[in-house]
Short mmCIF file of C-alpha atoms and ligand atoms in Angstrom, two decimals:
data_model
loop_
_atom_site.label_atom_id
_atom_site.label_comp_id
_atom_site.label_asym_id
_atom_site.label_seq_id
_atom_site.Cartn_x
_atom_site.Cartn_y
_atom_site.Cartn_z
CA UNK O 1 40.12 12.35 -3.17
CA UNK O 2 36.58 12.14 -3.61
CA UNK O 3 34.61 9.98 -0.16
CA UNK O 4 33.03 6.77 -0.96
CA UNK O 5 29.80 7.18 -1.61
CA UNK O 6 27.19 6.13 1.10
CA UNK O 7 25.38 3.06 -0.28
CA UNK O 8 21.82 2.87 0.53
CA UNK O 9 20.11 -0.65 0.30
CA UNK O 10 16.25 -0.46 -0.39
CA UNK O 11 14.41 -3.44 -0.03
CA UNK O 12 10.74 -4.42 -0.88
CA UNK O 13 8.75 -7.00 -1.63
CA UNK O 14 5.11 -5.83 -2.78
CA UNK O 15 3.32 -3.70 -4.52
CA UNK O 16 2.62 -0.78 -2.32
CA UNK O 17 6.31 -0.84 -1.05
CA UNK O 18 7.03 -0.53 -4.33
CA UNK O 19 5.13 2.18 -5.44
CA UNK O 20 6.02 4.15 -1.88
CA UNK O 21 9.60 3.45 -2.47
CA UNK O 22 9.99 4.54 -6.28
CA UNK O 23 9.97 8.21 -5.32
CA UNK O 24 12.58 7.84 -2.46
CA UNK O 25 14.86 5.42 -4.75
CA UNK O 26 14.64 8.06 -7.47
CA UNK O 27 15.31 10.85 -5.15
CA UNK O 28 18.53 8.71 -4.06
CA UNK O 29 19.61 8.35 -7.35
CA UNK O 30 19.41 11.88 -8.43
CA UNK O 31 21.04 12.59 -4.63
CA UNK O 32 25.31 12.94 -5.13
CA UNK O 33 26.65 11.27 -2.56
CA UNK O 34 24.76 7.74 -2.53
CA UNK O 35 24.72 4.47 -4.09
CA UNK O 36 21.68 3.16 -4.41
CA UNK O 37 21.10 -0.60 -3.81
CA UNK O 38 17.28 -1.81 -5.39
CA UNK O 39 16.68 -5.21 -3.72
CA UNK O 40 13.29 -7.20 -4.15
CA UNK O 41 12.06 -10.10 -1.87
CA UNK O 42 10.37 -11.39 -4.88
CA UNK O 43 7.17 -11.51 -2.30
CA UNK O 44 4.96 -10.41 -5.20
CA UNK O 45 5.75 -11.07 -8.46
CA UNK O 46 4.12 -9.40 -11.74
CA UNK O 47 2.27 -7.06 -9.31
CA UNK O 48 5.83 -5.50 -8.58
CA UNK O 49 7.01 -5.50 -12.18
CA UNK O 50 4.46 -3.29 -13.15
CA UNK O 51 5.49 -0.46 -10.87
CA UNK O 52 9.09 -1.13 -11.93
CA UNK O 53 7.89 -0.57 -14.91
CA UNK O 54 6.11 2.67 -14.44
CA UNK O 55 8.74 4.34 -12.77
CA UNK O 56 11.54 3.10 -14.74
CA UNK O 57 13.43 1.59 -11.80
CA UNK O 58 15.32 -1.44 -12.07
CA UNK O 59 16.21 -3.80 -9.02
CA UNK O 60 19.97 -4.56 -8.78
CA UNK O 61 18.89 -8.19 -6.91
CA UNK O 62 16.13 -10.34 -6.28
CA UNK O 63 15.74 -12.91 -4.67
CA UNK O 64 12.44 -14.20 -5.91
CA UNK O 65 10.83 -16.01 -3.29
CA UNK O 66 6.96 -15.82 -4.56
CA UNK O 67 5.36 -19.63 -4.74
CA UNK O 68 1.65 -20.31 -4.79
CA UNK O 69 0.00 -19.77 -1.56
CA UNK O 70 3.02 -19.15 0.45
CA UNK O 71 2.70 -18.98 4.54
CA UNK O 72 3.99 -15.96 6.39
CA UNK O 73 6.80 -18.27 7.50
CA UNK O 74 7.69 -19.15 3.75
CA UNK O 75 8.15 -15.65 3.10
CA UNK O 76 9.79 -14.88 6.31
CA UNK O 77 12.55 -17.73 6.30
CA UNK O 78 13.22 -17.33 2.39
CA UNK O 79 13.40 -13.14 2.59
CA UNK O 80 16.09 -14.01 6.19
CA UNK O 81 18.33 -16.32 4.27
CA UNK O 82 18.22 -14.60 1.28
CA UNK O 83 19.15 -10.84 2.70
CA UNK O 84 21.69 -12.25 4.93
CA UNK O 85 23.65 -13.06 1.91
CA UNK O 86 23.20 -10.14 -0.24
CA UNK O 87 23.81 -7.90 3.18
CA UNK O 88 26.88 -9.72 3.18
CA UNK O 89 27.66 -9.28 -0.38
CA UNK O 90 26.31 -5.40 -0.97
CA UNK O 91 27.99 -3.98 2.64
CA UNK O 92 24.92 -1.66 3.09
CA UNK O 93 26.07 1.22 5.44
CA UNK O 94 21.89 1.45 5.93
CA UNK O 95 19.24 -0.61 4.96
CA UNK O 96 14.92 0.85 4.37
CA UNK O 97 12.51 -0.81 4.26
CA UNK O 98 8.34 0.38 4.05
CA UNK O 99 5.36 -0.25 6.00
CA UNK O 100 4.95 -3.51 7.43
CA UNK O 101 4.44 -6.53 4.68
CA UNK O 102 6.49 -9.56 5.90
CA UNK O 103 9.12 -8.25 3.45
CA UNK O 104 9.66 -5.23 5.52
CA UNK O 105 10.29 -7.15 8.81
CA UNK O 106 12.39 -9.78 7.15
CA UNK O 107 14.86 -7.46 5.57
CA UNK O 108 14.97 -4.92 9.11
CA UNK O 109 15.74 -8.17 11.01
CA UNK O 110 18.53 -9.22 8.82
CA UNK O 111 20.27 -5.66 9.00
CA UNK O 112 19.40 -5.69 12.25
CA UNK O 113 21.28 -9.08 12.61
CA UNK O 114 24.35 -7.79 10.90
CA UNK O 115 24.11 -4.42 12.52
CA UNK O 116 23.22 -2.49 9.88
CA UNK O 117 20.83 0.49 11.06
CA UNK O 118 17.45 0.43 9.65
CA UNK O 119 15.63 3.36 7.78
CA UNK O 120 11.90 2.80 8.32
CA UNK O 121 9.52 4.70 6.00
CA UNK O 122 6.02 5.02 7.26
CA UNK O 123 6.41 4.47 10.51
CA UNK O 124 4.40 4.82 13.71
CA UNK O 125 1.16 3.57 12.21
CA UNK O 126 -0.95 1.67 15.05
CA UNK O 127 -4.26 0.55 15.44
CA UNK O 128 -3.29 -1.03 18.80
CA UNK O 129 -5.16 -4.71 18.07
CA UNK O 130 -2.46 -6.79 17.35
CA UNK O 131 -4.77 -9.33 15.40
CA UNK O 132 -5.92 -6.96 13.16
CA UNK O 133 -4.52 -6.51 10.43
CA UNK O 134 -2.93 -9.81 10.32
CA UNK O 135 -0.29 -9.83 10.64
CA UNK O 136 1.14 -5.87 9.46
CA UNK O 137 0.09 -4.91 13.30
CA UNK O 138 3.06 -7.00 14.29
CA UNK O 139 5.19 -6.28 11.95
CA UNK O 140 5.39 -2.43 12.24
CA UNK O 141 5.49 -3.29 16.02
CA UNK O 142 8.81 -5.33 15.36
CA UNK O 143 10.55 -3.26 12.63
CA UNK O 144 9.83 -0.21 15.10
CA UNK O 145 11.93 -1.58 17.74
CA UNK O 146 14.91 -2.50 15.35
CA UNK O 147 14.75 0.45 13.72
CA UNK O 148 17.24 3.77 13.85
CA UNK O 149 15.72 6.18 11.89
CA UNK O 150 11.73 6.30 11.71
CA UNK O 151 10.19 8.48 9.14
CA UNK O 152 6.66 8.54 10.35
CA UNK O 153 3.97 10.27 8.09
CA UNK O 154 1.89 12.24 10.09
CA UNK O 155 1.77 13.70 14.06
CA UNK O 156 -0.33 10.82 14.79
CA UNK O 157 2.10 8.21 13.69
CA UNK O 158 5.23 10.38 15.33
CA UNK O 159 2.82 10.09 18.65
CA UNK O 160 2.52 6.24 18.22
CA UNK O 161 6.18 5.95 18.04
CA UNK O 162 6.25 8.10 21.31
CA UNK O 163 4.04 5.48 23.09
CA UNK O 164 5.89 2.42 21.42
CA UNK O 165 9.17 3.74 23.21
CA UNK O 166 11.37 3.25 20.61
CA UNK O 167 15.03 4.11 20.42
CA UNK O 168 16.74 5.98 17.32
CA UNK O 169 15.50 9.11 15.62
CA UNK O 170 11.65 10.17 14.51
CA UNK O 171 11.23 12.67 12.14
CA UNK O 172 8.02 13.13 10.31
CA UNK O 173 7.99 13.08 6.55
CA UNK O 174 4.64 12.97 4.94
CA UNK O 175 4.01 9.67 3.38
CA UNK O 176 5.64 9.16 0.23
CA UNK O 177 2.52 7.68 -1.48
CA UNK O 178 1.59 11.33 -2.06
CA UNK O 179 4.50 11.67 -3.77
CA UNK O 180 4.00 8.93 -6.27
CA UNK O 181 0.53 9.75 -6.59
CA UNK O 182 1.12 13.76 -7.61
CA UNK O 183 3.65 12.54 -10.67
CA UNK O 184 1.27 10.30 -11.67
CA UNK O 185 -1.71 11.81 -11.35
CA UNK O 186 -0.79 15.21 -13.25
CA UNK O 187 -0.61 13.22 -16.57
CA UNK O 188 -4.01 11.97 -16.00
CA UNK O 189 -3.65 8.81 -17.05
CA UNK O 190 -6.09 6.75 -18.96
CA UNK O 191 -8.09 3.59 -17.70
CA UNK O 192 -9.33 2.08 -20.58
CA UNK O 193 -11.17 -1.13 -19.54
CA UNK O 194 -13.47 -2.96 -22.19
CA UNK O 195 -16.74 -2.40 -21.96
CA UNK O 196 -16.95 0.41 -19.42
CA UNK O 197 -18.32 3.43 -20.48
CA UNK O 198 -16.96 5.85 -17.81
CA UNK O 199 -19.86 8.64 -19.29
CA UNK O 200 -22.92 6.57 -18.80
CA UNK O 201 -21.90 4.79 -15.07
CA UNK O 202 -20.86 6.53 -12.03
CA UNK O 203 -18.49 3.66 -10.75
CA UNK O 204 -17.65 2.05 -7.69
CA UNK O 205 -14.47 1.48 -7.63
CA UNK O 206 -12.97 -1.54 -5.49
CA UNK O 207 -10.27 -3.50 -4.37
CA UNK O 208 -10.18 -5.97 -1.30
CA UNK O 209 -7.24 -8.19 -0.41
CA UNK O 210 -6.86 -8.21 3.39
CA UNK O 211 -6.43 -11.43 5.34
CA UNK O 212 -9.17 -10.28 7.55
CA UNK O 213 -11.23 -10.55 5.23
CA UNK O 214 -11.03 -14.18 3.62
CA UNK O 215 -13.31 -16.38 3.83
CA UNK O 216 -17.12 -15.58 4.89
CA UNK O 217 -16.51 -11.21 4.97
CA UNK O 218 -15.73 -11.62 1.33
CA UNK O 219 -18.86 -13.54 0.70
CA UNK O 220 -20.49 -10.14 2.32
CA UNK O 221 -18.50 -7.73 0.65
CA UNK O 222 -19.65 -9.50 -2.27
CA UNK O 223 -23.24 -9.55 -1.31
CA UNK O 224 -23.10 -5.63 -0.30
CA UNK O 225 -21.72 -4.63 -4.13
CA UNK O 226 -24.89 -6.97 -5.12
CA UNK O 227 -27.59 -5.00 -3.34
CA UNK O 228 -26.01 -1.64 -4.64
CA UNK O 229 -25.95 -2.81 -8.02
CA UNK O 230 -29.48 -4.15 -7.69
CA UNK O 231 -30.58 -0.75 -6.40
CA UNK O 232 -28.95 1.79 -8.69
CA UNK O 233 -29.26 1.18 -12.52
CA UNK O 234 -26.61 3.63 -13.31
CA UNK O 235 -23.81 1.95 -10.98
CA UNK O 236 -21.14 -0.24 -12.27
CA UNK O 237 -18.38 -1.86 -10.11
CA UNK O 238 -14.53 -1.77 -11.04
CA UNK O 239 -13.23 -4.36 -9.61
CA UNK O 240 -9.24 -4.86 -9.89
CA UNK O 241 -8.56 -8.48 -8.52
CA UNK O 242 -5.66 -8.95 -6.65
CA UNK O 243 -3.60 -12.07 -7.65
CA UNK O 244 -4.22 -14.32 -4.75
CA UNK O 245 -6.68 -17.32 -5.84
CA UNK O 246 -8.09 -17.05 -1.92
CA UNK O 247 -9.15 -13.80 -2.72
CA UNK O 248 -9.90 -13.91 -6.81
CA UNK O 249 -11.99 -16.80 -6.86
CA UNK O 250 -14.65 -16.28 -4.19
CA UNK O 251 -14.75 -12.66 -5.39
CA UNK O 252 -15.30 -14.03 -9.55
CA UNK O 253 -18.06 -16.95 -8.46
CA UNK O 254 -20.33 -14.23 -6.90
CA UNK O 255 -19.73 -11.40 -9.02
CA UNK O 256 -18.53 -12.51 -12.42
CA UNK O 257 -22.13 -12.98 -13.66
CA UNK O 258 -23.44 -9.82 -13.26
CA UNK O 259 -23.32 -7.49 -16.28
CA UNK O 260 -22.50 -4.07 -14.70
CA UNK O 261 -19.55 -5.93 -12.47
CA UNK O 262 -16.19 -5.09 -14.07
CA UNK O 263 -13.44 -7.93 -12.47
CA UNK O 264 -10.50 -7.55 -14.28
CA UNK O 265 -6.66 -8.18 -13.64
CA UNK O 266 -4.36 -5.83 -11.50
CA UNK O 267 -4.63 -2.18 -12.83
CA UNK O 268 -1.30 -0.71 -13.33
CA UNK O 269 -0.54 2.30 -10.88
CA UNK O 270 -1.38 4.52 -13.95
CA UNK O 271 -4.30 2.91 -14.37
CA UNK O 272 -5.44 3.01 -11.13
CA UNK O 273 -4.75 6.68 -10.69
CA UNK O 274 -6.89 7.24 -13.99
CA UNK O 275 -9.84 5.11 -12.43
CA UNK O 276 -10.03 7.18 -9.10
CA UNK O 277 -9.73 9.84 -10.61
CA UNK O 278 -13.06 8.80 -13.22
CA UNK O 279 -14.49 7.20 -10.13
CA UNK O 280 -17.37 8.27 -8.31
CA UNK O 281 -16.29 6.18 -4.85
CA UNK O 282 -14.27 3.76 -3.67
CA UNK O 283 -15.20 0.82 -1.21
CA UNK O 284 -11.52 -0.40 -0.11
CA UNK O 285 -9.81 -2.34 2.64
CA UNK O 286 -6.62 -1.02 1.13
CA UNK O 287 -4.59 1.12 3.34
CA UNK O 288 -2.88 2.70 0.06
CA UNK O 289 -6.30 3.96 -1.61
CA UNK O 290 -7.32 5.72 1.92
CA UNK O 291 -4.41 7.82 1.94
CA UNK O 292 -4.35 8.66 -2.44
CA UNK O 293 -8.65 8.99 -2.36
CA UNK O 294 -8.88 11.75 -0.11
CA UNK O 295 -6.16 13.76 -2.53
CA UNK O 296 -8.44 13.44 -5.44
CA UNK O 297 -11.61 14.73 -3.62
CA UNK O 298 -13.02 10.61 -3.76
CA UNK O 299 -15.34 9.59 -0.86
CA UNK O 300 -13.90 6.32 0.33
CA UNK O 301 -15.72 3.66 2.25
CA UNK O 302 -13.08 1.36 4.31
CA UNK O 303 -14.40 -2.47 4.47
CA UNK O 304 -12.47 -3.22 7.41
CA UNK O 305 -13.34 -2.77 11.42
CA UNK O 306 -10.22 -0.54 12.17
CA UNK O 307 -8.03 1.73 10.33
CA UNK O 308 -4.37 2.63 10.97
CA UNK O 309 -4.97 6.06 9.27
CA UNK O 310 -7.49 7.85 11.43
CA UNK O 311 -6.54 11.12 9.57
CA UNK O 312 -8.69 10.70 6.59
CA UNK O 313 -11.83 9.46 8.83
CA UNK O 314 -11.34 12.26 11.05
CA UNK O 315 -11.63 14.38 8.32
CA UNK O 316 -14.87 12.81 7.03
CA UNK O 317 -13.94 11.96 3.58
CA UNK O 318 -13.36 8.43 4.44
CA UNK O 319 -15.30 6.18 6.42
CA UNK O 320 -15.09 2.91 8.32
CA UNK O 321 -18.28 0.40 7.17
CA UNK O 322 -17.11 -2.54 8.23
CA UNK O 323 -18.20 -6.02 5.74
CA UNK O 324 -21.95 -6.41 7.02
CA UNK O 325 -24.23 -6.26 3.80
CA UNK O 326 -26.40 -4.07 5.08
CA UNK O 327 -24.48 -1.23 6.14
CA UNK O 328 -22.43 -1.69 3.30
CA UNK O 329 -25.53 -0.99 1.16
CA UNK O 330 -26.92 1.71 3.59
CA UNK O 331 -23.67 3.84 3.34
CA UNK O 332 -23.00 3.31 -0.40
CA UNK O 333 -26.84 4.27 -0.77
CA UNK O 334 -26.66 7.62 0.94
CA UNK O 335 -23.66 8.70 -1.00
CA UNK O 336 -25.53 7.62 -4.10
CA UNK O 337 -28.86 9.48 -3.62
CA UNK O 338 -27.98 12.54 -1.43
CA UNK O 339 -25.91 14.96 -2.92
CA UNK O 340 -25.54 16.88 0.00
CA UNK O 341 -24.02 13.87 1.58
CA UNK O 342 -21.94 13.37 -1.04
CA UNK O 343 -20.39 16.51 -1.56
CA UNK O 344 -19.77 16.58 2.37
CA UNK O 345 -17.20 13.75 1.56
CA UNK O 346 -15.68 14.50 -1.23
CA UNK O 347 -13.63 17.33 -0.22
CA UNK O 348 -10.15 17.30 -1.58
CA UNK O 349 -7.66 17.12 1.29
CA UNK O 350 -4.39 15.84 1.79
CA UNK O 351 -3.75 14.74 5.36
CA UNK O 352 -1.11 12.47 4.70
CA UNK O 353 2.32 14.38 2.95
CA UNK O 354 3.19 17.39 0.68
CA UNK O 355 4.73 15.34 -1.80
CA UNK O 356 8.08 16.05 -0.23
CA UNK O 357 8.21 12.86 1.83
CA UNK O 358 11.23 11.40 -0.25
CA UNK O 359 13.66 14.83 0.09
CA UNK O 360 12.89 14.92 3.57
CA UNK O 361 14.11 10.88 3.75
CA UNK O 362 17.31 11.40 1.72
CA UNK O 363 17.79 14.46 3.95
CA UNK O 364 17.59 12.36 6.90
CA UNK O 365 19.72 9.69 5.98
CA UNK O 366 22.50 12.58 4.56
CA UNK O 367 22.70 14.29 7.89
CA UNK O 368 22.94 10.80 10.08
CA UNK O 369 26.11 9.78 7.98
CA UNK O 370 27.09 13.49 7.89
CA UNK O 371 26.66 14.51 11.93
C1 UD1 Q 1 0.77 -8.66 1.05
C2 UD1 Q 1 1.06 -7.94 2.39
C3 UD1 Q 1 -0.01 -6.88 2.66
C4 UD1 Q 1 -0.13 -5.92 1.48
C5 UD1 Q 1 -0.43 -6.75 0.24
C6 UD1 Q 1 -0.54 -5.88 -1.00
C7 UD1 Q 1 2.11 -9.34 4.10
C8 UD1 Q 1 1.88 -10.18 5.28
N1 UD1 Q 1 1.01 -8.89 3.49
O1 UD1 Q 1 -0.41 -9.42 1.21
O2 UD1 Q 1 0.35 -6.14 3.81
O3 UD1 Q 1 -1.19 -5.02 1.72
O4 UD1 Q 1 0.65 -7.67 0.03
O5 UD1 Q 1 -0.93 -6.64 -2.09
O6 UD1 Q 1 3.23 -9.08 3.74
N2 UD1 Q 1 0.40 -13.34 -6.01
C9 UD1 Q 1 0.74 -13.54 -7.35
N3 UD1 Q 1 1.37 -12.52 -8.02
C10 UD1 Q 1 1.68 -11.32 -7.45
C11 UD1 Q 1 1.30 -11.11 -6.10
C12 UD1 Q 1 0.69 -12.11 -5.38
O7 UD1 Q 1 0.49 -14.59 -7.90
O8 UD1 Q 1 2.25 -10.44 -8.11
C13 UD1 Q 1 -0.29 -14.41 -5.23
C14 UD1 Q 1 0.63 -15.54 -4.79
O9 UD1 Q 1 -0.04 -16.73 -5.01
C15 UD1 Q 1 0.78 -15.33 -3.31
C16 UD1 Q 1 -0.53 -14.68 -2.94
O10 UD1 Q 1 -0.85 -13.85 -4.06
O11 UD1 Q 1 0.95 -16.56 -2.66
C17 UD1 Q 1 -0.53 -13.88 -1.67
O12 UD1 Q 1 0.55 -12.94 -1.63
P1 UD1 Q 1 1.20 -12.55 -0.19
O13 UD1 Q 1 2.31 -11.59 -0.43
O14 UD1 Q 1 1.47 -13.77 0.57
O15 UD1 Q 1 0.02 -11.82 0.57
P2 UD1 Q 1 -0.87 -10.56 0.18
O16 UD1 Q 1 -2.24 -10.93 0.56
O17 UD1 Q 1 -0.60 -10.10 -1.21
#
């Protein structure tokens, strides 16, 4: 008689989950031995198809939550109810979830509720202010101490687990965005936007989405990418808007007008692969883009007070500027006009994974149901 098959319940909600989970739920479906469960939240919506799309991964559920301008609670209460009916229905003998969007907590809580042990990839990232970033501080904190295995990227993150005293098993990974990013990345994908001559512009590539950042440090951003423009005739900004109004319409009214400013719709992960690797930097407040930058030899400038990934700053080929105008301008500047500054940060290195993060993880989970 052959055993039952271990069924493996991944949930996400956004896009980075989903593009950090589409190597580790293809490596469970090419894995004998599992069932693999593909649940979304529904947190994002088109943002999420689009790397369903790439990957060729279909969800078996979803609960789709989204609404326009949903609260933390919205998405919290909706993802509970919802998961504690499809954990009913599915029988999970493990549940993973990825990083620490509301989705992630939401779904760890409900296995947690029914007693289904968690699988938490990327974990152990701290940056030890608990209001920043709002809220993913506190809700790696939470899924850490609900959690029974932790797959933690780096030593840094397997020391933060250490100092978070959490129960269940740590083993470090790598972080399976450097997974997705080496299959995508070796076709070289193209990033065709209208208008953009990639040969004639060295271009500043951007994205900014954080909640830290609404309101009044967007209107600097905004005013930083302004001055550089204003300075350098040769610069043009890419600038993929995420889909949230708060963030897309402040960003359009200052920047729309200018003729080298590029605002278009969410790049697809292809897409966005092609542009940083055409790219000549990136000004960010993504955590994603500071961990795939650094692997294409892309000085990155982090618009954002703290980071959670210390490993690329360390290194010096990313950089923490903060989202005051002026230093904003001053650091873009010096990259711009001294090459020997440049070159100093646009080392290719690779401090987060191998690209084996997601055989490590099904690993893991084989020898936990195996011991
Ligand atoms: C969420 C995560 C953040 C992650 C980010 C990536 C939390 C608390 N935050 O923030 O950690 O870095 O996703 O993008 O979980 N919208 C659409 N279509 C989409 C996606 C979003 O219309 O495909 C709009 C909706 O109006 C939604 C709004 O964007 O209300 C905000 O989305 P939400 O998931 O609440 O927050 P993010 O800022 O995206």
């Amino acid at each position: 008689m052959t055993p039952s098959p271990i069924r493996v319940c991944i949930t996400l909600g956004t896009r980075p989950e989903a593009i950090k989970l589409a190597p580790v739920i293809q490596q469970f479906q090419k894995t004998p031995g599992f069932q693999t469960q593909v649940v979304l939240t529904g947190q994002h919506r088109e943002m999420v198809d689009q790397v369903m799309q790439l990957f060729d991964i279909k969800a078996d559920r979803d609960l789709n939550i989204m609404q326009p301008k949903q609260t933390l609670s919205d998405i919290t209460c909706r993802s509970l109810q919802g998961l504690q009916t499809l954990f009913i229905e599915l029988q999970p003998h493990i549940v993973l979830v990825q990083g620490d969007t509301t989705t992630a907590f939401a779904a760890a809580l409900a296995a947690f509720y029914q007693k289904i042990p968690v699988g938490h990839v990327e974990a152990g990232l701290r940056t030890d202010n608990i209001l920043n970033p709002f809220p993913e501080e506190a809700n790696r904190r939470l899924v850490s101490q609900i959690t029974t295995l932790h797959f933690p990227p780096t030593d840094k993150s397997v020391a933060n687990l250490a100092a978070s005293g959490v129960c269940g098993t740590v083993l470090k990974t790598g972080n399976t965005v450097i997974d997705a990013l080496q299959t995508v990345a070796s076709k070289t994908p193209a990033c065709n936007v209208p208008g953009l001559d990639w040969s004639s512009h060295r271009v500043i590539l951007s994205t900014v989405h954080r909640r830290e950042n609404w309101g009044e440090p967007l209107q600097n951003i905004a005013q930083g990418f302004l001055q550089i423009l204003d300075k350098f005739e040769d610069v043009a900004l890419l600038l993929p808007l995420h889909r949230n109004p708060t963030v897309r319409e402040p960003l359009k009214a200052a920047l729309e007008s200018h003729p080298r400013t590029f605002l278009v719709e969410p790049l697809n992960y292809g897409q966005l692969v092609g542009a940083m690797q055409r790219c000549y930097l990136l000004l960010t407040d993504s955590g994603g883009l500071q961990e795939e930058a650094p692997g294409l030899g892309k000085p990155v400038l982090v618009l954002r007070e703290t980071t959670e990934r210390p490993e690329a700053t360390e290194a010096g080929t990313a950089k923490l500027v903060g989202t005051d105008p002026a230093l904003i301008t001053a650091e873009a500047t010096k990259l711009l006009s001294d090459p020997v500054a440049y070159e100093a940060m646009a080392r290719a290195i690779n401090p987060f994974g191998d690209g084996q993060a997601s055989a490590r993880i099904v690993k893991a989970v084989q020898d936990y149901f195996c011991q």
